[in-house]
Structures are given as C-alpha cells and as structure tokens.
Amino acid sequence: MEHVCRAIKTNQDLLPETPWTHIFYNDFWGTLLTHSGSHKSYRPLCTLSFRLNHAIGGLNPWSYHLVNVLLHAAVTGLFTNFSKILLGDGYWTFMAGLMFASHPIHTEAVAGIVGRADVGASFFFLLSLLCYMKHCSTRGSSARTWGWFLGTGMCAGCSMLWKEQGVTVLAVSAVYDVFVFHRLKMKQILPTIYKGKNLSLFLSISLLTFWGTSLLGARLYWMGNKPPSFSNSDNPAADSDSLLARTLTFFYLPTKNLWLLLCPDTLSFDWSMDAVPLLKTISDWRNLHTVAFYTGLLLLAYYGLKSPSIERECNGKFVTNGKQNANGHSCHSEVEYGNSEIKPSFASKVENGIRNNASQRTQLPSTENIVVLSLSLLIIPFVPATNLFFYVGFVIAERVLYIPSMGFCLLITVGARALYVKVQKRFLKSLIFYATAALIVFYGLKTAVRNGDWQNEEMLYRSGIKVNPAKAWGNLGNVLKSQSKISEAESAYRNALYYRSNMADMLYNLGLLLQENSRFAEALHYYKLAIGSRPTLASAYLNTGIILMNQGKTEEARRTFLKCSEIPDENLKDPHAHKSSVTSCLYNLGKLYHEQGHYEDALSVYKEAIQKMPRQFAPQSLYNMMGEAYMRLSMLPEAEHWYMESLRSKTDHIPAHLTYGKLLALTGRKSEAEKFFLKAIELDPTKGNCYMHYGQFLLEEARLIEAAEMAKKAAELDSTEFDVVFNAAHMLRQASLNEAAEKYYDLAARLRPNYPAALMNLGAILHLNGRLQKAEANYLRALQLKPDDIITQSNLRKLWNIMEKQGLKTSKT
C-alpha cells in the first residue's frame, strides 16, 4: 500500500544512518514538516516505534504486526478497566470490552501497519483519561492529586505525538469532570462558575484548557503555522466550488461514519475520490439520513443533560432521593446538589481522621452521566476529521474511528443495560441480553472475515473494488504486475482509468508497464497523458526522455530532461521521490551529452545532479559517470577521485571497478588494474561486460590467448548485447582468430542490421577470410547507410581489385 511504502519502506527516518533526531523535524512520511508538500502529520512517537521495529527486524512485517496486536490488546484492557469504573463489576463491563476488542472498524488500524498511529494514540488517550479520573477522586484529599494531573498532561502530550487527535482527551476529561464526576447539568454550569462554588473544579478545567491550548499552539508552530494541502481526489468535497455541495456533504459524512460503526457491512481500504458521491442538492435522499442522525444526537444529548428528576436509576435499581443502595454501590440524587456547594460524588470523605466505610465504596454514575461521556468520546475525537476547522486529506478513514468507537461501544452497552433494567419481564431481559451478545458475535465474525481481506494486498484491493473502483483497480494492477501477470495488470490499469481517466499515477503506471514490455509508442502516449494530467510528474518526464533517447530522438530527449530538471518540488506530496526523478533526469541528460562528445556540458549537468540529489538517492552511477567525463577530458586525478567516490558509496559497484581498472592500467598501475577487473568478474561471473573489459586489458598487455578466451566468454554470456559482441569480435580479430571474429561480427550485424560500422567490419573480416562476394555485399550495404565513409569506400576498391584479378564478377561490372 502507498501509505506503508512511504511511512516505512521509503522513509529515511527509519534507517540507522539517519540521525534519530530527524524524526522530530519530519512528518509521518519522512518529509520536512515545514515543506510546502508536507501532510503536516506530526507523529514522532509512532515513527520512533517503526524505527525500533526496523532496527530489530528490518522490513520483516511480522514484528510490525505483532506490536500492533499487542497495542490493541493493551488498549482493550485499558478500555475495559475504564468501563468498569463507569459500569461496575459484572457482565456489562465485560460486554463493553468484548465489543471494543472485536469491532470490525478496528481492522484497518490493527492489521494495517500505519494504523499503529491510531492504536498508540488511543493507548495514551486512555492512560491520560484514567489519570484524570484518579485526579478527580483524590482532589482535596491527597497531595498526590497533582501528580495524577501531571500524568494526565504528559499522557495527553504523548497521545498527540502518536496522532494529532490524541489531544482531544483533554476535552473529554473536562466533560467527565463536569458532567460525570460533579454531575452538573447545563443550567448549573454557569451559576457554579459565576458564584465560585467549586474552585477546585474551576482550577482543573482551567489547567486542562491551558495545557490543551499550549499543545495545539506548539503543534501549529512546529509545522510552520500553515495547514496542509491535499489533492482534489483526496477530499473532493473540499475542492467543490459549490457551497451547498460542500455543506451537505460535510454534514452527511459523520452520518456515514456512524453507520460504519453501527453496521460495518461494507468496509474499504480507501474511501477517497468518488467512494462517497457528493450531495449536490437538497433533494438527495441521503439528506434524510443526515437529519435523522443529528436529531438522534440532539435527543441523546438532551437525555443526558436534562434537569434531574426526583426518581432515577442507579446501576439497575431505582432510587428516590438518593436513599437506595444498589449492589453495594450507593447513589445520590442530583437534587442534593441544587442547594449548597456541589460535592464531588466520587470523592472520599474523612471524618475525625477515620475513613467512612460506606463512602469507601465507589459510587457509579447514572445512565445519563454515562450517555454524556459516551457522546463526548464519540464526537470530540472525531471533530478534527469533520473538515470543521480545516480540510483533511480523506473522505472517510476507518482507522480514524478507533478512538470514537470507544464512545460508541460504551453508548451501546449502557443503552442495552438501561433497557434491561427498565423492562420487567424476564423474557424481555433475556432478549436484550442475548441480542447484545449476538451483536458482539456478529462483529467478531465480520472482523474475522475482514482480517481475511487484509491477509495480502491482492485480496485487500479486490475487496475495495465495489467501494472505490478507480483506486482499487489501480493498486491491484501494481500487485499483479509484481506477480508478473502482465496482461491482467494491464487490464486492471485500464479498468482504473475507465472509472477515473485523469489519474496521473495510473496513466504513468500503465505507461511504465508498456515500456517494460517494449511497447514504446503506447508508453509514450500514456506518459504524455500523465504529464497533461499532472505537469509536475517528474518520473513521467524521465521515462519519456529515456525512450526518446533510445529511439535516437536526442533533441526531443534533451528538451524533456531539461524541462524535468526545472520542475520545483513545492506543494508536492512526495518531494523525495520527485527529487530522485529530477536527479535521474539530469544523470540521463549528462549521459546524452557524454555520448555526443560534449564532456564539459556533461560535467556541468552531473554537478547539478549532485547538488539536487536527495539523501536516499544511490549516487554510485552518477559518480562513476563524473569520472568517465573527466577521463575523456584527460583530467586523470579528478577522474580517479570520482571513481573512488563511486566505490565508497557502493563497494560492489561493478561499472566503477571496470572504469577504475582502465584508469589504473592507463597510469601504469597494471597489477592493481588487473585486481579490479578480476574483482568485477568475481562480483558477477555471469556478466559478459566484465570479461570484455578484462579481455581488452589482456589484449593491451599482449596476452592474446587469454584475451581471446575472455572475448569468447563475454560474447557467450551477453550474446544479445551489441557492444559486448562487437568488442569481442574486435579482440578476436586483433588476436588473429579471424574465424571466431567472423562469427561474432556476423552476430553483431544481425543485432544491429542498420548500423554501418557493424556491416563494414563484417565485410572486412569476410574480406580477410576470403569470402569476397559476401564481403562486397556487406560493404555495399554499409555505404547505402553511410555513403561518405572513406574507409568503407577504400576497402571496397581493394576488394574489387582482388575480385577482378580472380576473375570474379563485381557489382560495378
């Protein structure tokens, strides 16, 4: 998946050679946080956990998945403990924990490695909330209360450093303190603040507000005081010109998210593009869902915040004026708090130095209190994803629902418990209990099925075709291509483009597939379409230039490479990949100049490439070509320097061994040169080019028999490589092995039938070997291709003289 690739596989911050402090300056994907193309996803603690995984097991996915599963287990344990504080001991707490553990919406966060950001943030989210609950229960009775508050702040900061929404725990803590611990109703809040009845509550809420504001301010400052920018395909509603469409869609999306929590029958790895069509008119029937959702939300909020009645429920028993004791847990009517100073319901009482046994028992909040807290857990952590304060880079993201699902599970459980208590008939009680248990079983079964989709990329992408066909088919094409299923991959790419024809990445991927299968004209067509769709796609320029260069269209190739090198990296999603493509363009432009004999121009371009190349770019080929250019300019010390730099950057780089060996031979260091040639052969004994260079060295040393053996070996191994075969034939000819030379000159001419030099040399060896008529035919063919070649003309005249002396018929007669 793209996210895994960028966050782990290509993220330089995970590598041991990268200073670990870079994690605190870069975003989740390894891009500098202040860069204009950064997603501003600042999650250094999550990235640090990936780095530790990488240090232990490299890119082996097993250890990454193990950490995710262990984190999910830890979060489930914390959530169950949290539920126990609210619901007490018993099966309802157990059911809440089971529902959270098995909910299908968590599959992406747990099975997808990058989902660790959400799971890790949830772990510290719950730790922070539990610390604050402890702070509330010890406030006014123990000096340690501020230690618990410090733990709240630190865990909230850690949660935010795992993922941005973690900071919302401070708001949830405030809701807990006001509406659960102190059991205030809406109309009681302002009088309490105004009359200063509870200064400790006011102080705690003020400190929460201060710390939350400080964290958000520091976060905004650290990311350069600028919001992220996203493409229109990531969040089509945000890019819509219609205010009505934006408003209706943004109001509808929370409804869709709640439905995924309630009925997760259709899940997808990606909900971008047109996965959720825009609501463009009031008459769209989905607006009814929106109205129903917000109506239900308001009714629940009213139920939780309405003024208290005399009689209310407590843990399954009805109480009047707070006198009833239920299952060992005492309850107080909210009416008691209407007269004097509000007393926290969970605070311990110490009278005359002796703790009162009755008040030692933890008092459970009412259903209304839990509903308010559940709604806050459901809504507040989801607010950053609503596009309310800033646009986000997705339409729906299942992993974002990991923390809100806590509120959902708690709400379902407390609702089922309230119904269970309310009904009188045993049959109905059993029905409610078993219906809740059945829901958990269904969720578990769906999770098992969804885990099957996440077993491998092919199954995952196939499962997403019905939700987001364009993205799913495109990603499936990449998987099929990696499996060498070329025709199926091509079909998948074309299916993706059928649903969304302007996807630059898919156009590029299809072009690349066609290029790798030698369908160059079609590949060029799709590269040009990709560039038209995204003019900053440097990799499309790079491959276009390479095809044009191989087709001999050097001027077009030069212009393409130059245009690519001038594309800035501002506002690009992956600036590192862009810089790598730009560097490769400059490298190929330098090679083009080199082949044309413009060595100074080549050097200038190579130097620019070195200046622009990113940290992850492998520079050994670039350094080697620098050395080659200096070598051609007879600047041998500089050439040697760059050859050595190439070998330092990659000690087993074969071309640098060969070129450095040639330089050593040229400067008289023969024994050292031979060692480098032999080392190149040792590194890859199947590479004919290595034997060819060693053969040339042996030929210059007049070791003709050895040179001939190397030439034959080279030509046998790389019989389809023209340069290798052609040079092998040269060496065999110089070793006076003319019959063998003829064989390989003939092969070279068949590899490049329209190359004049190949035909001329074949004619020459046939001439020497006495095959005069064949020699004449090849000379004439060479002259047709290059009529003004003086050497071929001279050889042909000599041949004709011999043929006339032997009485053979020539073409001129």
PDB file of N, CA and C in Angstrom, residues 438-472:
ATOM      1  N   ALA A 438     -25.333 -11.259  20.745  1.00  0.00           N
ATOM      2  CA  ALA A 438     -25.338 -11.630  19.324  1.00  0.00           C
ATOM      3  C   ALA A 438     -24.656 -10.559  18.481  1.00  0.00           C
ATOM      4  N   LEU A 439     -24.910  -9.289  18.828  1.00  0.00           N
ATOM      5  CA  LEU A 439     -24.261  -8.195  18.106  1.00  0.00           C
ATOM      6  C   LEU A 439     -22.739  -8.316  18.208  1.00  0.00           C
ATOM      7  N   ILE A 440     -22.253  -8.633  19.410  1.00  0.00           N
ATOM      8  CA  ILE A 440     -20.804  -8.792  19.600  1.00  0.00           C
ATOM      9  C   ILE A 440     -20.283  -9.964  18.769  1.00  0.00           C
ATOM     10  N   VAL A 441     -21.055 -11.062  18.737  1.00  0.00           N
ATOM     11  CA  VAL A 441     -20.650 -12.229  17.938  1.00  0.00           C
ATOM     12  C   VAL A 441     -20.593 -11.874  16.458  1.00  0.00           C
ATOM     13  N   PHE A 442     -21.611 -11.145  15.975  1.00  0.00           N
ATOM     14  CA  PHE A 442     -21.626 -10.729  14.565  1.00  0.00           C
ATOM     15  C   PHE A 442     -20.436  -9.818  14.249  1.00  0.00           C
ATOM     16  N   TYR A 443     -20.155  -8.897  15.159  1.00  0.00           N
ATOM     17  CA  TYR A 443     -18.986  -8.033  14.967  1.00  0.00           C
ATOM     18  C   TYR A 443     -17.712  -8.873  14.886  1.00  0.00           C
ATOM     19  N   GLY A 444     -17.596  -9.859  15.761  1.00  0.00           N
ATOM     20  CA  GLY A 444     -16.409 -10.711  15.757  1.00  0.00           C
ATOM     21  C   GLY A 444     -16.270 -11.495  14.467  1.00  0.00           C
ATOM     22  N   LEU A 445     -17.394 -12.019  13.962  1.00  0.00           N
ATOM     23  CA  LEU A 445     -17.356 -12.778  12.702  1.00  0.00           C
ATOM     24  C   LEU A 445     -16.956 -11.869  11.537  1.00  0.00           C
ATOM     25  N   LYS A 446     -17.517 -10.667  11.527  1.00  0.00           N
ATOM     26  CA  LYS A 446     -17.163  -9.720  10.464  1.00  0.00           C
ATOM     27  C   LYS A 446     -15.684  -9.350  10.542  1.00  0.00           C
ATOM     28  N   THR A 447     -15.163  -9.199  11.764  1.00  0.00           N
ATOM     29  CA  THR A 447     -13.740  -8.899  11.932  1.00  0.00           C
ATOM     30  C   THR A 447     -12.884 -10.034  11.385  1.00  0.00           C
ATOM     31  N   ALA A 448     -13.298 -11.274  11.651  1.00  0.00           N
ATOM     32  CA  ALA A 448     -12.551 -12.431  11.128  1.00  0.00           C
ATOM     33  C   ALA A 448     -12.548 -12.419   9.604  1.00  0.00           C
ATOM     34  N   VAL A 449     -13.708 -12.129   9.001  1.00  0.00           N
ATOM     35  CA  VAL A 449     -13.791 -12.058   7.532  1.00  0.00           C
ATOM     36  C   VAL A 449     -12.924 -10.923   7.005  1.00  0.00           C
ATOM     37  N   ARG A 450     -12.995  -9.782   7.682  1.00  0.00           N
ATOM     38  CA  ARG A 450     -12.216  -8.617   7.224  1.00  0.00           C
ATOM     39  C   ARG A 450     -10.718  -8.862   7.381  1.00  0.00           C
ATOM     40  N   ASN A 451     -10.324  -9.572   8.426  1.00  0.00           N
ATOM     41  CA  ASN A 451      -8.909  -9.932   8.570  1.00  0.00           C
ATOM     42  C   ASN A 451      -8.438 -10.774   7.391  1.00  0.00           C
ATOM     43  N   GLY A 452      -9.341 -11.597   6.861  1.00  0.00           N
ATOM     44  CA  GLY A 452      -9.002 -12.379   5.668  1.00  0.00           C
ATOM     45  C   GLY A 452      -8.689 -11.485   4.480  1.00  0.00           C
ATOM     46  N   ASP A 453      -9.441 -10.375   4.359  1.00  0.00           N
ATOM     47  CA  ASP A 453      -9.155  -9.414   3.271  1.00  0.00           C
ATOM     48  C   ASP A 453      -7.775  -8.798   3.423  1.00  0.00           C
ATOM     49  N   TRP A 454      -7.343  -8.640   4.679  1.00  0.00           N
ATOM     50  CA  TRP A 454      -6.059  -7.988   4.946  1.00  0.00           C
ATOM     51  C   TRP A 454      -4.874  -8.962   4.923  1.00  0.00           C
ATOM     52  N   GLN A 455      -5.114 -10.219   4.568  1.00  0.00           N
ATOM     53  CA  GLN A 455      -4.021 -11.198   4.547  1.00  0.00           C
ATOM     54  C   GLN A 455      -2.952 -10.843   3.524  1.00  0.00           C
ATOM     55  N   ASN A 456      -3.384 -10.325   2.376  1.00  0.00           N
ATOM     56  CA  ASN A 456      -2.413  -9.893   1.369  1.00  0.00           C
ATOM     57  C   ASN A 456      -3.013  -8.756   0.561  1.00  0.00           C
ATOM     58  N   GLU A 457      -2.168  -8.078  -0.179  1.00  0.00           N
ATOM     59  CA  GLU A 457      -2.594  -6.872  -0.898  1.00  0.00           C
ATOM     60  C   GLU A 457      -3.626  -7.188  -1.976  1.00  0.00           C
ATOM     61  N   GLU A 458      -3.463  -8.299  -2.670  1.00  0.00           N
ATOM     62  CA  GLU A 458      -4.398  -8.611  -3.752  1.00  0.00           C
ATOM     63  C   GLU A 458      -5.821  -8.764  -3.220  1.00  0.00           C
ATOM     64  N   MET A 459      -5.985  -9.515  -2.112  1.00  0.00           N
ATOM     65  CA  MET A 459      -7.320  -9.699  -1.535  1.00  0.00           C
ATOM     66  C   MET A 459      -7.877  -8.377  -1.008  1.00  0.00           C
ATOM     67  N   LEU A 460      -7.003  -7.556  -0.423  1.00  0.00           N
ATOM     68  CA  LEU A 460      -7.442  -6.276   0.125  1.00  0.00           C
ATOM     69  C   LEU A 460      -7.976  -5.367  -0.975  1.00  0.00           C
ATOM     70  N   TYR A 461      -7.224  -5.270  -2.080  1.00  0.00           N
ATOM     71  CA  TYR A 461      -7.639  -4.373  -3.163  1.00  0.00           C
ATOM     72  C   TYR A 461      -8.867  -4.902  -3.889  1.00  0.00           C
ATOM     73  N   ARG A 462      -8.960  -6.210  -4.024  1.00  0.00           N
ATOM     74  CA  ARG A 462     -10.161  -6.767  -4.661  1.00  0.00           C
ATOM     75  C   ARG A 462     -11.399  -6.490  -3.810  1.00  0.00           C
ATOM     76  N   SER A 463     -11.228  -6.511  -2.491  1.00  0.00           N
ATOM     77  CA  SER A 463     -12.367  -6.247  -1.609  1.00  0.00           C
ATOM     78  C   SER A 463     -12.839  -4.799  -1.688  1.00  0.00           C
ATOM     79  N   GLY A 464     -11.980  -3.901  -2.164  1.00  0.00           N
ATOM     80  CA  GLY A 464     -12.334  -2.484  -2.220  1.00  0.00           C
ATOM     81  C   GLY A 464     -12.881  -2.027  -3.555  1.00  0.00           C
ATOM     82  N   ILE A 465     -13.002  -2.949  -4.525  1.00  0.00           N
ATOM     83  CA  ILE A 465     -13.432  -2.550  -5.874  1.00  0.00           C
ATOM     84  C   ILE A 465     -14.839  -1.963  -5.877  1.00  0.00           C
ATOM     85  N   LYS A 466     -15.745  -2.537  -5.075  1.00  0.00           N
ATOM     86  CA  LYS A 466     -17.135  -2.051  -5.105  1.00  0.00           C
ATOM     87  C   LYS A 466     -17.274  -0.684  -4.446  1.00  0.00           C
ATOM     88  N   VAL A 467     -16.342  -0.304  -3.558  1.00  0.00           N
ATOM     89  CA  VAL A 467     -16.409   0.996  -2.882  1.00  0.00           C
ATOM     90  C   VAL A 467     -15.665   2.068  -3.659  1.00  0.00           C
ATOM     91  N   ASN A 468     -14.442   1.770  -4.048  1.00  0.00           N
ATOM     92  CA  ASN A 468     -13.601   2.748  -4.743  1.00  0.00           C
ATOM     93  C   ASN A 468     -12.909   2.063  -5.915  1.00  0.00           C
ATOM     94  N   PRO A 469     -13.643   1.818  -6.998  1.00  0.00           N
ATOM     95  CA  PRO A 469     -13.099   1.013  -8.100  1.00  0.00           C
ATOM     96  C   PRO A 469     -11.843   1.599  -8.737  1.00  0.00           C
ATOM     97  N   ALA A 470     -11.789   2.917  -8.872  1.00  0.00           N
ATOM     98  CA  ALA A 470     -10.624   3.525  -9.529  1.00  0.00           C
ATOM     99  C   ALA A 470      -9.343   3.229  -8.747  1.00  0.00           C
ATOM    100  N   LYS A 471      -9.362   3.514  -7.441  1.00  0.00           N
ATOM    101  CA  LYS A 471      -8.174   3.304  -6.610  1.00  0.00           C
ATOM    102  C   LYS A 471      -7.863   1.816  -6.451  1.00  0.00           C
ATOM    103  N   ALA A 472      -8.915   1.005  -6.269  1.00  0.00           N
ATOM    104  CA  ALA A 472      -8.711  -0.425  -6.040  1.00  0.00           C
ATOM    105  C   ALA A 472      -8.126  -1.107  -7.278  1.00  0.00           C
TER     106      ALA A 472
END
